[in-house]
């Protein structure tokens, strides 16, 4: 492993003014997104949609540091035969790959999940590196509910995240470590804070045990945020203040950067929260975005599967990418949202 090179890639992924496009929806998830805009999900429609994003030259060259791809996409070519990975590289962004293989029910822990995909991961990473991937992603899912999460779920998921991260670094690939505490449910922000603290502490303990080099990774956490059905939702300032406090308590300064997931927040909420955190300043790591839904909901709607809407889809994507890029520097203002082209 060359740690200096891993660190260089990790720092590039969290360059201030840029962030990560999470376009790694598995076939089931992208079908749900396409159902919502009444587009049939086929290999071709998924390719056309993602090609539209990756050919958004302003967004990709100015605001996007890297793209997380799904296995199908990394092997796909654009309509003109250019590999989609090449389009990403030509824009100056770094190609990345989701390598987990989804979740399975966790035995003895009703309602809880464990992320799988470690078998043959070393061989898969080698192929992804040859294709151009310089970072990877693995997502653990922790749900909050009555009696959950159990320490069992937190522990097995943290162990798997660390196993994945160590294998990535051995393959000269920067791991994005994503332990996601879901915002489904009616819990308040303090419950989310407590659970996320347990999850992050356990994750960093496992990363240390398994000798993962913190300088060569990026953390992708949820924010400390109220559950979607919580009767009293925390304000933007409270989310920012509590998330920063939580991360300072749990994330070592050796980690180059933190790229948040959006987790079901509205587009504008996800931007406002990131912006408010960066306005606090004085942080030991870079804070940016690695959004899926909060970057893609608008372009999906604008595109709606029609070739004549490609320019509109690209405008919508560029706008959201620019808003989040500003937020990654603490320079976003709500008034800018109204100036959409
Ligand atoms: C884009 O969604 C990703 C893939 O999800 P599935 O494996 O369930 O299809 C997801 O891992 C994503 O990268 C993160 O959860 C962040 O996405 P959001 O939409 O929460 O910003």
GROMACS .gro file of C-alpha atoms and ligand atoms in nm:
model
  362
    1UNK     CA    1   0.000   0.000   0.000
    2UNK     CA    2   0.121   0.350  -0.084
    3UNK     CA    3  -0.034   0.565   0.190
    4UNK     CA    4   0.083   0.897   0.041
    5UNK     CA    5  -0.109   0.822  -0.280
    6UNK     CA    6  -0.419   0.708  -0.091
    7UNK     CA    7  -0.406   1.029   0.112
    8UNK     CA    8  -0.376   1.235  -0.208
    9UNK     CA    9  -0.689   1.074  -0.354
   10UNK     CA   10  -0.880   1.112  -0.024
   11UNK     CA   11  -0.791   1.482  -0.008
   12UNK     CA   12  -0.895   1.531  -0.372
   13UNK     CA   13  -1.233   1.370  -0.293
   14UNK     CA   14  -1.301   1.634  -0.027
   15UNK     CA   15  -1.156   1.939  -0.206
   16UNK     CA   16  -1.336   2.248  -0.073
   17UNK     CA   17  -1.587   2.364  -0.332
   18UNK     CA   18  -1.641   2.010  -0.460
   19UNK     CA   19  -1.817   1.695  -0.343
   20UNK     CA   20  -1.917   1.345  -0.444
   21UNK     CA   21  -2.207   1.237  -0.663
   22UNK     CA   22  -2.351   0.912  -0.525
   23UNK     CA   23  -2.486   0.752  -0.843
   24UNK     CA   24  -2.450   0.397  -0.711
   25UNK     CA   25  -2.817   0.303  -0.684
   26UNK     CA   26  -2.856  -0.072  -0.720
   27UNK     CA   27  -3.102  -0.195  -0.985
   28UNK     CA   28  -3.384  -0.215  -0.729
   29UNK     CA   29  -3.331   0.137  -0.600
   30UNK     CA   30  -3.296   0.304  -0.940
   31UNK     CA   31  -3.616   0.127  -1.048
   32UNK     CA   32  -3.797   0.294  -0.756
   33UNK     CA   33  -3.655   0.634  -0.858
   34UNK     CA   34  -3.755   0.577  -1.222
   35UNK     CA   35  -4.103   0.454  -1.122
   36UNK     CA   36  -4.154   0.791  -0.951
   37UNK     CA   37  -4.088   0.973  -1.283
   38UNK     CA   38  -4.270   0.707  -1.489
   39UNK     CA   39  -3.961   0.585  -1.672
   40UNK     CA   40  -3.905   0.216  -1.740
   41UNK     CA   41  -3.579   0.100  -1.581
   42UNK     CA   42  -3.377  -0.082  -1.849
   43UNK     CA   43  -3.004  -0.114  -1.901
   44UNK     CA   44  -3.035   0.149  -2.173
   45UNK     CA   45  -3.247   0.399  -1.977
   46UNK     CA   46  -3.015   0.370  -1.677
   47UNK     CA   47  -2.717   0.429  -1.906
   48UNK     CA   48  -2.885   0.727  -2.078
   49UNK     CA   49  -2.972   0.885  -1.745
   50UNK     CA   50  -2.624   0.845  -1.599
   51UNK     CA   51  -2.461   0.956  -1.924
   52UNK     CA   52  -2.667   1.275  -1.899
   53UNK     CA   53  -2.522   1.341  -1.551
   54UNK     CA   54  -2.163   1.258  -1.643
   55UNK     CA   55  -2.181   1.480  -1.956
   56UNK     CA   56  -2.293   1.780  -1.746
   57UNK     CA   57  -1.958   1.942  -1.808
   58UNK     CA   58  -1.996   2.246  -1.582
   59UNK     CA   59  -2.117   2.043  -1.283
   60UNK     CA   60  -1.865   1.766  -1.332
   61UNK     CA   61  -1.560   1.986  -1.385
   62UNK     CA   62  -1.636   2.256  -1.129
   63UNK     CA   63  -1.836   2.099  -0.846
   64UNK     CA   64  -1.792   1.720  -0.850
   65UNK     CA   65  -1.475   1.561  -0.710
   66UNK     CA   66  -1.580   1.200  -0.760
   67UNK     CA   67  -1.866   0.973  -0.866
   68UNK     CA   68  -1.972   0.651  -0.693
   69UNK     CA   69  -2.079   0.401  -0.956
   70UNK     CA   70  -2.277   0.078  -0.939
   71UNK     CA   71  -2.122  -0.239  -1.086
   72UNK     CA   72  -2.341  -0.226  -1.399
   73UNK     CA   73  -2.241   0.136  -1.470
   74UNK     CA   74  -1.866   0.095  -1.435
   75UNK     CA   75  -1.868  -0.153  -1.725
   76UNK     CA   76  -2.109   0.047  -1.943
   77UNK     CA   77  -2.024   0.260  -2.245
   78UNK     CA   78  -2.189   0.587  -2.347
   79UNK     CA   79  -2.404   0.592  -2.663
   80UNK     CA   80  -2.096   0.679  -2.873
   81UNK     CA   81  -1.898   0.386  -2.728
   82UNK     CA   82  -1.686   0.586  -2.478
   83UNK     CA   83  -1.668   0.406  -2.143
   84UNK     CA   84  -1.868   0.603  -1.883
   85UNK     CA   85  -1.561   0.585  -1.658
   86UNK     CA   86  -1.367   0.778  -1.923
   87UNK     CA   87  -1.632   1.053  -1.933
   88UNK     CA   88  -1.586   1.095  -1.558
   89UNK     CA   89  -1.207   1.099  -1.583
   90UNK     CA   90  -1.214   1.346  -1.873
   91UNK     CA   91  -1.421   1.586  -1.661
   92UNK     CA   92  -1.150   1.580  -1.394
   93UNK     CA   93  -1.357   1.381  -1.143
   94UNK     CA   94  -1.247   1.053  -0.985
   95UNK     CA   95  -1.441   0.733  -1.056
   96UNK     CA   96  -1.542   0.526  -0.753
   97UNK     CA   97  -1.739   0.205  -0.705
   98UNK     CA   98  -1.993   0.071  -0.456
   99UNK     CA   99  -1.863  -0.273  -0.358
  100UNK     CA  100  -2.107  -0.389  -0.093
  101UNK     CA  101  -2.368  -0.636  -0.213
  102UNK     CA  102  -2.657  -0.503  -0.010
  103UNK     CA  103  -2.800  -0.618   0.321
  104UNK     CA  104  -2.931  -0.940   0.474
  105UNK     CA  105  -3.137  -1.004   0.785
  106UNK     CA  106  -2.915  -1.035   1.092
  107UNK     CA  107  -2.979  -1.367   1.269
  108UNK     CA  108  -3.116  -1.335   1.625
  109UNK     CA  109  -3.177  -0.962   1.576
  110UNK     CA  110  -3.530  -0.910   1.441
  111UNK     CA  111  -3.558  -0.604   1.217
  112UNK     CA  112  -3.184  -0.552   1.189
  113UNK     CA  113  -2.953  -0.588   0.890
  114UNK     CA  114  -2.595  -0.670   0.812
  115UNK     CA  115  -2.421  -0.558   0.494
  116UNK     CA  116  -2.263  -0.837   0.289
  117UNK     CA  117  -2.010  -0.863   0.006
  118UNK     CA  118  -1.672  -0.947   0.159
  119UNK     CA  119  -1.638  -1.282  -0.023
  120UNK     CA  120  -1.408  -1.242  -0.325
  121UNK     CA  121  -1.384  -0.868  -0.257
  122UNK     CA  122  -1.006  -0.866  -0.306
  123UNK     CA  123  -1.044  -1.006  -0.660
  124UNK     CA  124  -1.326  -0.762  -0.744
  125UNK     CA  125  -1.125  -0.465  -0.621
  126UNK     CA  126  -0.838  -0.560  -0.851
  127UNK     CA  127  -1.072  -0.554  -1.154
  128UNK     CA  128  -1.231  -0.225  -1.048
  129UNK     CA  129  -0.886  -0.066  -1.008
  130UNK     CA  130  -0.791  -0.179  -1.360
  131UNK     CA  131  -1.111  -0.022  -1.491
  132UNK     CA  132  -1.020   0.312  -1.326
  133UNK     CA  133  -1.182   0.313  -0.980
  134UNK     CA  134  -0.966   0.493  -0.725
  135UNK     CA  135  -1.211   0.481  -0.437
  136UNK     CA  136  -1.488   0.251  -0.318
  137UNK     CA  137  -1.792   0.262  -0.095
  138UNK     CA  138  -1.957   0.024   0.153
  139UNK     CA  139  -2.277   0.119   0.336
  140UNK     CA  140  -2.386  -0.025   0.670
  141UNK     CA  141  -2.748   0.039   0.769
  142UNK     CA  142  -2.848   0.095   1.131
  143UNK     CA  143  -3.213   0.150   1.213
  144UNK     CA  144  -3.350   0.323   1.524
  145UNK     CA  145  -3.662   0.176   1.682
  146UNK     CA  146  -3.797   0.015   1.992
  147UNK     CA  147  -3.507  -0.188   2.140
  148UNK     CA  148  -3.283  -0.129   1.837
  149UNK     CA  149  -3.010  -0.090   1.739
  150UNK     CA  150  -2.860  -0.378   1.933
  151UNK     CA  151  -2.489  -0.382   2.007
  152UNK     CA  152  -2.482  -0.695   1.790
  153UNK     CA  153  -2.591  -0.502   1.481
  154UNK     CA  154  -2.354  -0.214   1.552
  155UNK     CA  155  -2.067  -0.451   1.612
  156UNK     CA  156  -2.101  -0.683   1.310
  157UNK     CA  157  -2.154  -0.391   1.075
  158UNK     CA  158  -1.850  -0.206   1.212
  159UNK     CA  159  -1.643  -0.522   1.175
  160UNK     CA  160  -1.750  -0.564   0.811
  161UNK     CA  161  -1.682  -0.196   0.735
  162UNK     CA  162  -1.329  -0.230   0.870
  163UNK     CA  163  -1.267  -0.559   0.681
  164UNK     CA  164  -1.379  -0.385   0.361
  165UNK     CA  165  -1.166  -0.075   0.430
  166UNK     CA  166  -0.852  -0.279   0.494
  167UNK     CA  167  -0.903  -0.477   0.172
  168UNK     CA  168  -0.952  -0.153  -0.025
  169UNK     CA  169  -0.632   0.001   0.104
  170UNK     CA  170  -0.439  -0.318   0.023
  171UNK     CA  171  -0.572  -0.279  -0.334
  172UNK     CA  172  -0.465   0.090  -0.344
  173UNK     CA  173  -0.827   0.207  -0.336
  174UNK     CA  174  -0.954   0.470  -0.090
  175UNK     CA  175  -1.246   0.332   0.114
  176UNK     CA  176  -1.548   0.549   0.184
  177UNK     CA  177  -1.671   0.414   0.517
  178UNK     CA  178  -2.049   0.468   0.537
  179UNK     CA  179  -2.222   0.370   0.859
  180UNK     CA  180  -2.571   0.512   0.799
  181UNK     CA  181  -2.806   0.561   1.093
  182UNK     CA  182  -3.143   0.590   0.919
  183UNK     CA  183  -3.364   0.894   0.974
  184UNK     CA  184  -3.683   0.686   0.938
  185UNK     CA  185  -3.898   0.685   1.253
  186UNK     CA  186  -4.018   0.935   1.509
  187UNK     CA  187  -3.705   0.964   1.724
  188UNK     CA  188  -3.568   1.307   1.813
  189UNK     CA  189  -3.226   1.450   1.733
  190UNK     CA  190  -3.078   1.351   2.069
  191UNK     CA  191  -3.163   0.986   2.016
  192UNK     CA  192  -3.001   1.005   1.671
  193UNK     CA  193  -2.698   1.170   1.833
  194UNK     CA  194  -2.662   0.891   2.092
  195UNK     CA  195  -2.700   0.607   1.843
  196UNK     CA  196  -2.465   0.768   1.589
  197UNK     CA  197  -2.207   0.821   1.863
  198UNK     CA  198  -2.216   0.449   1.951
  199UNK     CA  199  -2.194   0.354   1.584
  200UNK     CA  200  -1.901   0.587   1.505
  201UNK     CA  201  -1.710   0.488   1.818
  202UNK     CA  202  -1.745   0.119   1.737
  203UNK     CA  203  -1.656   0.178   1.371
  204UNK     CA  204  -1.333   0.363   1.456
  205UNK     CA  205  -1.244   0.100   1.715
  206UNK     CA  206  -1.273  -0.171   1.445
  207UNK     CA  207  -1.084   0.040   1.191
  208UNK     CA  208  -0.797   0.066   1.439
  209UNK     CA  209  -0.804  -0.306   1.528
  210UNK     CA  210  -0.789  -0.394   1.158
  211UNK     CA  211  -0.504  -0.145   1.097
  212UNK     CA  212  -0.687   0.077   0.852
  213UNK     CA  213  -0.485   0.393   0.782
  214UNK     CA  214  -0.713   0.681   0.872
  215UNK     CA  215  -0.525   0.923   0.640
  216UNK     CA  216  -0.629   0.704   0.348
  217UNK     CA  217  -1.007   0.693   0.398
  218UNK     CA  218  -1.314   0.916   0.382
  219UNK     CA  219  -1.605   0.890   0.629
  220UNK     CA  220  -1.962   0.910   0.497
  221UNK     CA  221  -2.192   0.951   0.797
  222UNK     CA  222  -2.546   1.067   0.857
  223UNK     CA  223  -2.595   1.400   1.029
  224UNK     CA  224  -2.735   1.423   1.385
  225UNK     CA  225  -3.091   1.492   1.278
  226UNK     CA  226  -3.452   1.435   1.389
  227UNK     CA  227  -3.635   1.130   1.255
  228UNK     CA  228  -3.863   1.205   0.958
  229UNK     CA  229  -4.174   1.147   1.171
  230UNK     CA  230  -4.050   1.331   1.479
  231UNK     CA  231  -4.315   1.573   1.603
  232UNK     CA  232  -4.059   1.846   1.678
  233UNK     CA  233  -3.786   1.863   1.416
  234UNK     CA  234  -3.456   2.026   1.507
  235UNK     CA  235  -3.362   2.353   1.334
  236UNK     CA  236  -3.080   2.392   1.083
  237UNK     CA  237  -2.857   2.551   1.348
  238UNK     CA  238  -2.923   2.272   1.598
  239UNK     CA  239  -2.846   2.002   1.339
  240UNK     CA  240  -2.522   2.180   1.246
  241UNK     CA  241  -2.412   2.241   1.604
  242UNK     CA  242  -2.492   1.887   1.725
  243UNK     CA  243  -2.343   1.716   1.419
  244UNK     CA  244  -2.016   1.907   1.453
  245UNK     CA  245  -2.002   1.832   1.827
  246UNK     CA  246  -2.069   1.463   1.761
  247UNK     CA  247  -1.806   1.434   1.489
  248UNK     CA  248  -1.547   1.615   1.699
  249UNK     CA  249  -1.609   1.362   1.977
  250UNK     CA  250  -1.581   1.056   1.752
  251UNK     CA  251  -1.376   1.121   1.437
  252UNK     CA  252  -0.997   1.145   1.468
  253UNK     CA  253  -0.832   1.445   1.302
  254UNK     CA  254  -0.620   1.207   1.092
  255UNK     CA  255  -0.926   1.142   0.872
  256UNK     CA  256  -0.887   1.381   0.574
  257UNK     CA  257  -1.255   1.438   0.516
  258UNK     CA  258  -1.616   1.368   0.589
  259UNK     CA  259  -1.867   1.352   0.303
  260UNK     CA  260  -2.225   1.333   0.428
  261UNK     CA  261  -2.510   1.125   0.292
  262UNK     CA  262  -2.842   1.308   0.254
  263UNK     CA  263  -3.054   1.022   0.391
  264UNK     CA  264  -3.395   1.147   0.278
  265UNK     CA  265  -3.356   1.516   0.365
  266UNK     CA  266  -3.505   1.757   0.113
  267UNK     CA  267  -3.259   1.898  -0.141
  268UNK     CA  268  -3.249   2.236   0.027
  269UNK     CA  269  -3.228   2.100   0.384
  270UNK     CA  270  -2.925   1.888   0.290
  271UNK     CA  271  -2.755   2.197   0.146
  272UNK     CA  272  -2.850   2.424   0.437
  273UNK     CA  273  -2.719   2.177   0.696
  274UNK     CA  274  -2.384   2.134   0.521
  275UNK     CA  275  -2.350   2.509   0.481
  276UNK     CA  276  -2.428   2.578   0.848
  277UNK     CA  277  -2.164   2.327   0.959
  278UNK     CA  278  -1.897   2.480   0.740
  279UNK     CA  279  -1.986   2.826   0.872
  280UNK     CA  280  -1.898   2.704   1.224
  281UNK     CA  281  -1.541   2.655   1.096
  282UNK     CA  282  -1.226   2.553   1.282
  283UNK     CA  283  -1.275   2.184   1.196
  284UNK     CA  284  -0.993   1.931   1.172
  285UNK     CA  285  -1.135   1.760   0.861
  286UNK     CA  286  -1.296   1.886   0.538
  287UNK     CA  287  -1.676   1.861   0.538
  288UNK     CA  288  -1.854   1.805   0.207
  289UNK     CA  289  -2.135   1.612   0.040
  290UNK     CA  290  -2.171   1.264  -0.104
  291UNK     CA  291  -2.538   1.295  -0.184
  292UNK     CA  292  -2.754   1.059  -0.387
  293UNK     CA  293  -3.113   1.172  -0.360
  294UNK     CA  294  -3.040   1.536  -0.267
  295UNK     CA  295  -2.837   1.578  -0.590
  296UNK     CA  296  -3.046   1.368  -0.824
  297UNK     CA  297  -3.412   1.423  -0.738
  298UNK     CA  298  -3.426   1.750  -0.936
  299UNK     CA  299  -3.245   1.627  -1.250
  300UNK     CA  300  -3.449   1.305  -1.251
  301UNK     CA  301  -3.770   1.505  -1.251
  302UNK     CA  302  -3.649   1.752  -1.515
  303UNK     CA  303  -3.528   1.470  -1.742
  304UNK     CA  304  -3.825   1.232  -1.701
  305UNK     CA  305  -3.677   0.991  -1.951
  306UNK     CA  306  -3.709   1.221  -2.255
  307UNK     CA  307  -3.414   1.297  -2.484
  308UNK     CA  308  -3.548   1.649  -2.542
  309UNK     CA  309  -3.517   1.715  -2.165
  310UNK     CA  310  -3.146   1.633  -2.137
  311UNK     CA  311  -3.041   2.000  -2.125
  312UNK     CA  312  -3.303   2.071  -1.855
  313UNK     CA  313  -3.185   1.769  -1.654
  314UNK     CA  314  -2.826   1.888  -1.678
  315UNK     CA  315  -2.924   2.240  -1.570
  316UNK     CA  316  -3.104   2.100  -1.264
  317UNK     CA  317  -2.806   1.882  -1.175
  318UNK     CA  318  -2.560   2.169  -1.221
  319UNK     CA  319  -2.769   2.391  -0.997
  320UNK     CA  320  -2.783   2.140  -0.709
  321UNK     CA  321  -2.415   2.056  -0.747
  322UNK     CA  322  -2.328   2.428  -0.737
  323UNK     CA  323  -2.546   2.492  -0.430
  324UNK     CA  324  -2.379   2.205  -0.242
  325UNK     CA  325  -2.035   2.313  -0.362
  326UNK     CA  326  -2.100   2.655  -0.208
  327UNK     CA  327  -2.222   2.485   0.110
  328UNK     CA  328  -1.896   2.290   0.129
  329UNK     CA  329  -1.728   2.629   0.174
  330UNK     CA  330  -1.998   2.781   0.397
  331UNK     CA  331  -2.089   3.025   0.118
  332UNK     CA  332  -2.446   2.916   0.032
  333UNK     CA  333  -2.744   3.145   0.083
  334UNK     CA  334  -3.110   3.054   0.051
  335UNK     CA  335  -3.165   3.340  -0.197
  336UNK     CA  336  -2.939   3.164  -0.448
  337UNK     CA  337  -3.196   2.883  -0.478
  338UNK     CA  338  -3.435   3.109  -0.663
  339UNK     CA  339  -3.186   3.195  -0.935
  340UNK     CA  340  -3.226   2.863  -1.121
  341UNK     CA  341  -3.171   2.902  -1.497
  342LIG     C1  342  -2.751   0.648  -0.422
  342LIG     O1  343  -2.797   0.552  -0.326
  342LIG     C2  344  -2.698   0.460  -0.285
  342LIG     C3  345  -2.732   0.320  -0.317
  342LIG     O2  346  -2.832   0.267  -0.239
  342LIG     P1  347  -2.878   0.111  -0.262
  342LIG     O3  348  -2.757   0.025  -0.251
  342LIG     O4  349  -2.975   0.093  -0.148
  342LIG     O5  350  -2.942   0.102  -0.394
  342LIG     C4  351  -2.665   0.483  -0.136
  342LIG     O6  352  -2.571   0.393  -0.087
  342LIG     C5  353  -2.610   0.620  -0.124
  342LIG     O7  354  -2.481   0.626  -0.179
  342LIG     C6  355  -2.604   0.671   0.017
  342LIG     O8  356  -2.696   0.612   0.103
  342LIG     C7  357  -2.629   0.820   0.015
  342LIG     O9  358  -2.743   0.845  -0.061
  342LIG     P2  359  -2.847   0.954  -0.009
  342LIG    O10  360  -2.962   0.944  -0.108
  342LIG    O11  361  -2.885   0.913   0.130
  342LIG    O12  362  -2.774   1.086  -0.016
   0.00000   0.00000   0.00000
